[in-house]
mmCIF file of C-alpha atoms and ligand atoms in Angstrom:
data_model
loop_
_atom_site.group_PDB
_atom_site.id
_atom_site.type_symbol
_atom_site.label_atom_id
_atom_site.label_comp_id
_atom_site.label_asym_id
_atom_site.label_seq_id
_atom_site.Cartn_x
_atom_site.Cartn_y
_atom_site.Cartn_z
ATOM 1 C CA UNK A 212 5.519 3.248 41.595
ATOM 2 C CA UNK A 213 6.667 4.252 38.118
ATOM 3 C CA UNK A 214 8.939 1.844 36.365
ATOM 4 C CA UNK A 215 11.097 3.241 33.640
ATOM 5 C CA UNK A 216 12.031 0.951 30.827
ATOM 6 C CA UNK A 217 15.785 0.776 30.357
ATOM 7 C CA UNK A 218 18.313 -0.390 27.818
ATOM 8 C CA UNK A 219 19.499 -3.880 28.781
ATOM 9 C CA UNK A 220 23.167 -4.355 29.578
ATOM 10 C CA UNK A 221 25.076 -5.989 26.760
ATOM 11 C CA UNK A 222 27.125 -9.150 27.267
ATOM 12 C CA UNK A 223 29.550 -8.239 24.457
ATOM 13 C CA UNK A 224 31.668 -5.474 22.970
ATOM 14 C CA UNK A 225 30.622 -3.678 19.816
ATOM 15 C CA UNK A 226 33.445 -5.236 17.812
ATOM 16 C CA UNK A 227 32.809 -8.806 18.962
ATOM 17 C CA UNK A 228 30.923 -9.747 15.797
ATOM 18 C CA UNK A 229 33.341 -8.377 13.242
ATOM 19 C CA UNK A 230 33.472 -9.006 10.342
ATOM 20 C CA UNK A 231 29.871 -10.247 10.262
ATOM 21 C CA UNK A 232 28.423 -7.173 11.921
ATOM 22 C CA UNK A 233 30.726 -4.176 12.177
ATOM 23 C CA UNK A 234 31.369 -2.329 15.453
ATOM 24 C CA UNK A 235 29.971 0.993 14.249
ATOM 25 C CA UNK A 236 26.680 -0.596 13.257
ATOM 26 C CA UNK A 237 26.431 -2.340 16.640
ATOM 27 C CA UNK A 238 27.171 0.887 18.507
ATOM 28 C CA UNK A 239 24.669 3.008 16.608
ATOM 29 C CA UNK A 240 22.086 0.256 16.673
ATOM 30 C CA UNK A 241 22.264 -0.057 20.454
ATOM 31 C CA UNK A 242 22.985 3.494 21.627
ATOM 32 C CA UNK A 243 20.796 5.325 19.106
ATOM 33 C CA UNK A 244 18.104 3.049 17.688
ATOM 34 C CA UNK A 245 17.374 0.836 20.680
ATOM 35 C CA UNK A 246 17.776 3.798 23.033
ATOM 36 C CA UNK A 247 15.219 5.759 21.008
ATOM 37 C CA UNK A 248 12.648 2.958 21.335
ATOM 38 C CA UNK A 249 13.160 2.921 25.101
ATOM 39 C CA UNK A 250 12.970 6.709 25.423
ATOM 40 C CA UNK A 251 9.898 7.000 23.223
ATOM 41 C CA UNK A 252 8.152 4.164 25.057
ATOM 42 C CA UNK A 253 8.748 5.883 28.411
ATOM 43 C CA UNK A 254 7.580 9.213 27.015
ATOM 44 C CA UNK A 255 4.340 7.664 25.735
ATOM 45 C CA UNK A 256 3.632 5.893 29.014
ATOM 46 C CA UNK A 257 4.249 9.021 31.082
ATOM 47 C CA UNK A 258 0.909 10.383 29.901
ATOM 48 C CA UNK A 259 -0.970 7.679 31.808
ATOM 49 C CA UNK A 260 -0.855 5.756 35.048
ATOM 50 C CA UNK A 261 -3.559 3.210 35.615
ATOM 51 C CA UNK A 262 -5.788 2.171 32.734
ATOM 52 C CA UNK A 263 -8.615 -0.383 32.900
ATOM 53 C CA UNK A 264 -7.108 -2.055 35.930
ATOM 54 C CA UNK A 265 -3.668 -2.357 34.360
ATOM 55 C CA UNK A 266 -0.918 -0.200 35.797
ATOM 56 C CA UNK A 267 0.973 0.721 32.646
ATOM 57 C CA UNK A 268 4.102 1.332 34.662
ATOM 58 C CA UNK A 269 4.248 -2.059 36.316
ATOM 59 C CA UNK A 270 3.770 -4.430 33.409
ATOM 60 C CA UNK A 271 6.468 -5.914 31.230
ATOM 61 C CA UNK A 272 6.961 -4.714 27.693
ATOM 62 C CA UNK A 273 5.776 -8.121 26.414
ATOM 63 C CA UNK A 274 2.537 -7.636 28.328
ATOM 64 C CA UNK A 275 2.120 -4.118 26.959
ATOM 65 C CA UNK A 276 2.390 -5.132 23.323
ATOM 66 C CA UNK A 277 0.158 -8.183 23.728
ATOM 67 C CA UNK A 278 -2.561 -6.184 25.478
ATOM 68 C CA UNK A 279 -2.644 -3.222 23.116
ATOM 69 C CA UNK A 280 -6.444 -3.178 23.280
ATOM 70 C CA UNK A 281 -6.082 -1.974 26.872
ATOM 71 C CA UNK A 282 -3.660 0.814 25.928
ATOM 72 C CA UNK A 283 -5.225 4.259 25.363
ATOM 73 C CA UNK A 284 -5.742 5.121 21.696
ATOM 74 C CA UNK A 285 -3.497 8.176 21.631
ATOM 75 C CA UNK A 286 -0.433 6.184 22.728
ATOM 76 C CA UNK A 287 -1.311 2.817 21.166
ATOM 77 C CA UNK A 288 0.836 3.250 18.047
ATOM 78 C CA UNK A 289 3.763 4.599 20.059
ATOM 79 C CA UNK A 290 3.553 1.665 22.478
ATOM 80 C CA UNK A 291 3.258 -0.819 19.628
ATOM 81 C CA UNK A 292 6.250 0.526 17.685
ATOM 82 C CA UNK A 293 8.530 1.458 20.555
ATOM 83 C CA UNK A 294 7.496 -1.307 22.947
ATOM 84 C CA UNK A 295 7.938 -3.785 20.113
ATOM 85 C CA UNK A 296 11.276 -2.207 19.214
ATOM 86 C CA UNK A 297 12.480 -2.451 22.804
ATOM 87 C CA UNK A 298 11.398 -6.086 23.168
ATOM 88 C CA UNK A 299 12.729 -7.196 19.776
ATOM 89 C CA UNK A 300 16.146 -5.619 20.254
ATOM 90 C CA UNK A 301 16.485 -6.913 23.824
ATOM 91 C CA UNK A 302 15.933 -10.393 22.367
ATOM 92 C CA UNK A 303 18.180 -9.778 19.374
ATOM 93 C CA UNK A 304 21.317 -8.893 21.378
ATOM 94 C CA UNK A 305 21.011 -12.017 23.515
ATOM 95 C CA UNK A 306 20.784 -14.148 20.395
ATOM 96 C CA UNK A 307 24.247 -13.120 19.198
ATOM 97 C CA UNK A 308 27.321 -15.108 20.129
ATOM 98 C CA UNK A 309 30.955 -14.149 19.785
ATOM 99 C CA UNK A 310 31.968 -17.794 19.621
ATOM 100 C CA UNK A 311 30.472 -20.267 17.164
ATOM 101 C CA UNK A 312 27.682 -22.336 18.644
ATOM 102 C CA UNK A 313 25.577 -25.228 17.389
ATOM 103 C CA UNK A 314 22.197 -26.564 18.471
ATOM 104 C CA UNK A 315 22.442 -29.152 21.266
ATOM 105 C CA UNK A 316 21.541 -32.753 20.422
ATOM 106 C CA UNK A 317 18.279 -32.271 22.263
ATOM 107 C CA UNK A 318 17.361 -29.140 20.328
ATOM 108 C CA UNK A 319 18.579 -30.639 17.072
ATOM 109 C CA UNK A 320 15.806 -33.230 17.459
ATOM 110 C CA UNK A 321 13.237 -30.426 17.549
ATOM 111 C CA UNK A 322 14.847 -28.823 14.504
ATOM 112 C CA UNK A 323 14.785 -32.144 12.643
ATOM 113 C CA UNK A 324 11.175 -32.805 13.606
ATOM 114 C CA UNK A 325 10.172 -29.302 12.478
ATOM 115 C CA UNK A 326 12.192 -28.865 9.295
ATOM 116 C CA UNK A 327 13.967 -32.106 8.519
ATOM 117 C CA UNK A 328 17.357 -30.599 9.330
ATOM 118 C CA UNK A 329 19.234 -27.429 10.262
ATOM 119 C CA UNK A 330 20.127 -26.633 6.659
ATOM 120 C CA UNK A 331 16.473 -26.630 5.678
ATOM 121 C CA UNK A 332 15.613 -24.444 8.665
ATOM 122 C CA UNK A 333 18.234 -21.930 7.527
ATOM 123 C CA UNK A 334 17.034 -22.097 3.955
ATOM 124 C CA UNK A 335 13.415 -21.458 4.894
ATOM 125 C CA UNK A 336 14.292 -18.725 7.384
ATOM 126 C CA UNK A 337 16.452 -16.998 4.776
ATOM 127 C CA UNK A 338 13.636 -17.179 2.241
ATOM 128 C CA UNK A 339 11.303 -15.495 4.727
ATOM 129 C CA UNK A 340 13.924 -12.853 5.547
ATOM 130 C CA UNK A 341 14.481 -12.057 1.886
ATOM 131 C CA UNK A 342 10.754 -11.963 1.235
ATOM 132 C CA UNK A 343 9.987 -9.362 3.888
ATOM 133 C CA UNK A 344 9.463 -6.138 1.948
ATOM 134 C CA UNK A 345 10.840 -3.055 3.698
ATOM 135 C CA UNK A 346 11.524 -2.957 7.435
ATOM 136 C CA UNK A 347 10.684 -5.803 9.737
ATOM 137 C CA UNK A 348 11.911 -8.998 11.339
ATOM 138 C CA UNK A 349 12.287 -12.663 10.415
ATOM 139 C CA UNK A 350 11.461 -15.138 13.170
ATOM 140 C CA UNK A 351 11.601 -18.705 14.292
ATOM 141 C CA UNK A 352 8.493 -19.280 16.395
ATOM 142 C CA UNK A 353 7.025 -22.198 18.358
ATOM 143 C CA UNK A 354 3.595 -23.599 17.629
ATOM 144 C CA UNK A 355 2.601 -26.604 19.728
ATOM 145 C CA UNK A 356 6.190 -27.672 20.195
ATOM 146 C CA UNK A 357 7.069 -27.304 16.514
ATOM 147 C CA UNK A 358 9.312 -24.592 15.064
ATOM 148 C CA UNK A 359 8.082 -22.451 12.173
ATOM 149 C CA UNK A 360 9.405 -19.457 10.268
ATOM 150 C CA UNK A 361 7.513 -16.207 9.938
ATOM 151 C CA UNK A 362 8.135 -12.503 9.566
ATOM 152 C CA UNK A 363 6.606 -9.306 10.909
ATOM 153 C CA UNK A 364 6.514 -5.741 9.619
ATOM 154 C CA UNK A 365 8.092 -2.810 11.440
ATOM 155 C CA UNK A 366 8.628 -3.658 15.130
ATOM 156 C CA UNK A 367 5.777 -6.090 15.567
ATOM 157 C CA UNK A 368 6.552 -9.243 17.524
ATOM 158 C CA UNK A 369 4.980 -12.704 16.991
ATOM 159 C CA UNK A 370 3.730 -12.556 20.599
ATOM 160 C CA UNK A 371 1.125 -10.113 19.279
ATOM 161 C CA UNK A 372 -0.301 -13.044 17.303
ATOM 162 C CA UNK A 373 -0.073 -15.342 20.281
ATOM 163 C CA UNK A 374 3.015 -17.280 19.207
ATOM 164 C CA UNK A 375 6.352 -17.312 20.967
ATOM 165 C CA UNK A 376 9.474 -16.285 19.044
ATOM 166 C CA UNK A 377 12.727 -18.102 19.838
ATOM 167 C CA UNK A 378 15.006 -16.519 17.238
ATOM 168 C CA UNK A 379 14.699 -13.142 15.542
ATOM 169 C CA UNK A 380 16.651 -11.293 12.893
ATOM 170 C CA UNK A 381 16.447 -7.519 12.478
ATOM 171 C CA UNK A 382 15.825 -6.720 8.806
ATOM 172 C CA UNK A 383 15.797 -2.942 9.112
ATOM 173 C CA UNK A 384 18.502 -1.367 6.993
ATOM 174 C CA UNK A 385 19.962 0.272 10.110
ATOM 175 C CA UNK A 386 20.984 -3.243 11.184
ATOM 176 C CA UNK A 387 23.297 -3.817 8.222
ATOM 177 C CA UNK A 388 23.496 -0.905 5.779
ATOM 178 C CA UNK A 389 26.949 0.471 6.736
ATOM 179 C CA UNK A 390 28.600 -2.837 5.976
ATOM 180 C CA UNK A 391 26.306 -4.466 3.456
ATOM 181 C CA UNK A 392 24.374 -1.623 1.765
ATOM 182 C CA UNK A 393 21.638 -3.332 -0.274
ATOM 183 C CA UNK A 394 23.044 -6.850 0.230
ATOM 184 C CA UNK A 395 20.552 -8.194 2.736
ATOM 185 C CA UNK A 396 21.284 -11.744 1.554
ATOM 186 C CA UNK A 397 24.953 -11.490 2.619
ATOM 187 C CA UNK A 398 23.927 -10.030 5.970
ATOM 188 C CA UNK A 399 21.527 -12.917 6.579
ATOM 189 C CA UNK A 400 23.962 -15.642 5.561
ATOM 190 C CA UNK A 401 26.772 -14.146 7.674
ATOM 191 C CA UNK A 402 24.495 -13.720 10.666
ATOM 192 C CA UNK A 403 24.050 -17.499 10.935
ATOM 193 C CA UNK A 404 27.719 -17.630 11.985
ATOM 194 C CA UNK A 405 27.000 -15.664 15.170
ATOM 195 C CA UNK A 406 23.645 -17.117 16.211
ATOM 196 C CA UNK A 407 23.602 -18.151 19.863
ATOM 197 C CA UNK A 408 21.850 -21.532 19.664
ATOM 198 C CA UNK A 409 21.989 -21.960 23.437
ATOM 199 C CA UNK A 410 19.817 -18.862 23.759
ATOM 200 C CA UNK A 411 17.449 -20.117 21.053
ATOM 201 C CA UNK A 412 17.019 -23.327 23.049
ATOM 202 C CA UNK A 413 16.527 -21.367 26.292
ATOM 203 C CA UNK A 414 13.846 -19.295 24.585
ATOM 204 C CA UNK A 415 12.228 -22.509 23.380
ATOM 205 C CA UNK A 416 12.173 -24.028 26.867
ATOM 206 C CA UNK A 417 11.260 -20.993 28.966
ATOM 207 C CA UNK A 418 8.894 -18.069 28.998
ATOM 208 C CA UNK A 419 10.459 -15.022 27.392
ATOM 209 C CA UNK A 420 11.754 -12.734 30.116
HETATM 210 MN MN1 LIG B 14 17.080 -2.535 14.780
#
């Protein structure tokens, strides 16, 4: 049975995050960029069915990008870029909140243990985001119950290095250029306003779905 990867349904309207992220950027980002990752992933996978015991059409996108060594060479790069793009964006949308949120008391303890406070977390995350040259993502990941910041190039996901991401920020210019042009720092600092901390905590406590 062939499973087609699909765009996830959104839980918000394109203009919900104005003025921090403008509606046009959200619309193009979802309907063009994310859609292209999904389409290109499906196109790559259509060339193969079963490979080394793994049915490429029955495994999750997270499994695909973490088992790239099992993916045939001629579609490996396409699966890495487009599978990663699909996974990262599916996470990214869920991590946005129309209404201001704050970490729960429980999660705040983890933040404090990891960074010594939410402000320091934001500072370190922002530093990582600003330090990523070119296109990529900034992440908050979990290592043995402790949160850390990191970044990846292109559409790579920390899962490919064996660590679970709980918060991710798209640093590709397509994510902010219409509104911010070259001002990535303003984009990052405004984005904190719409982070869905409940989802970050859910990601921390559960396997990524
Ligand atoms: Mn993007």
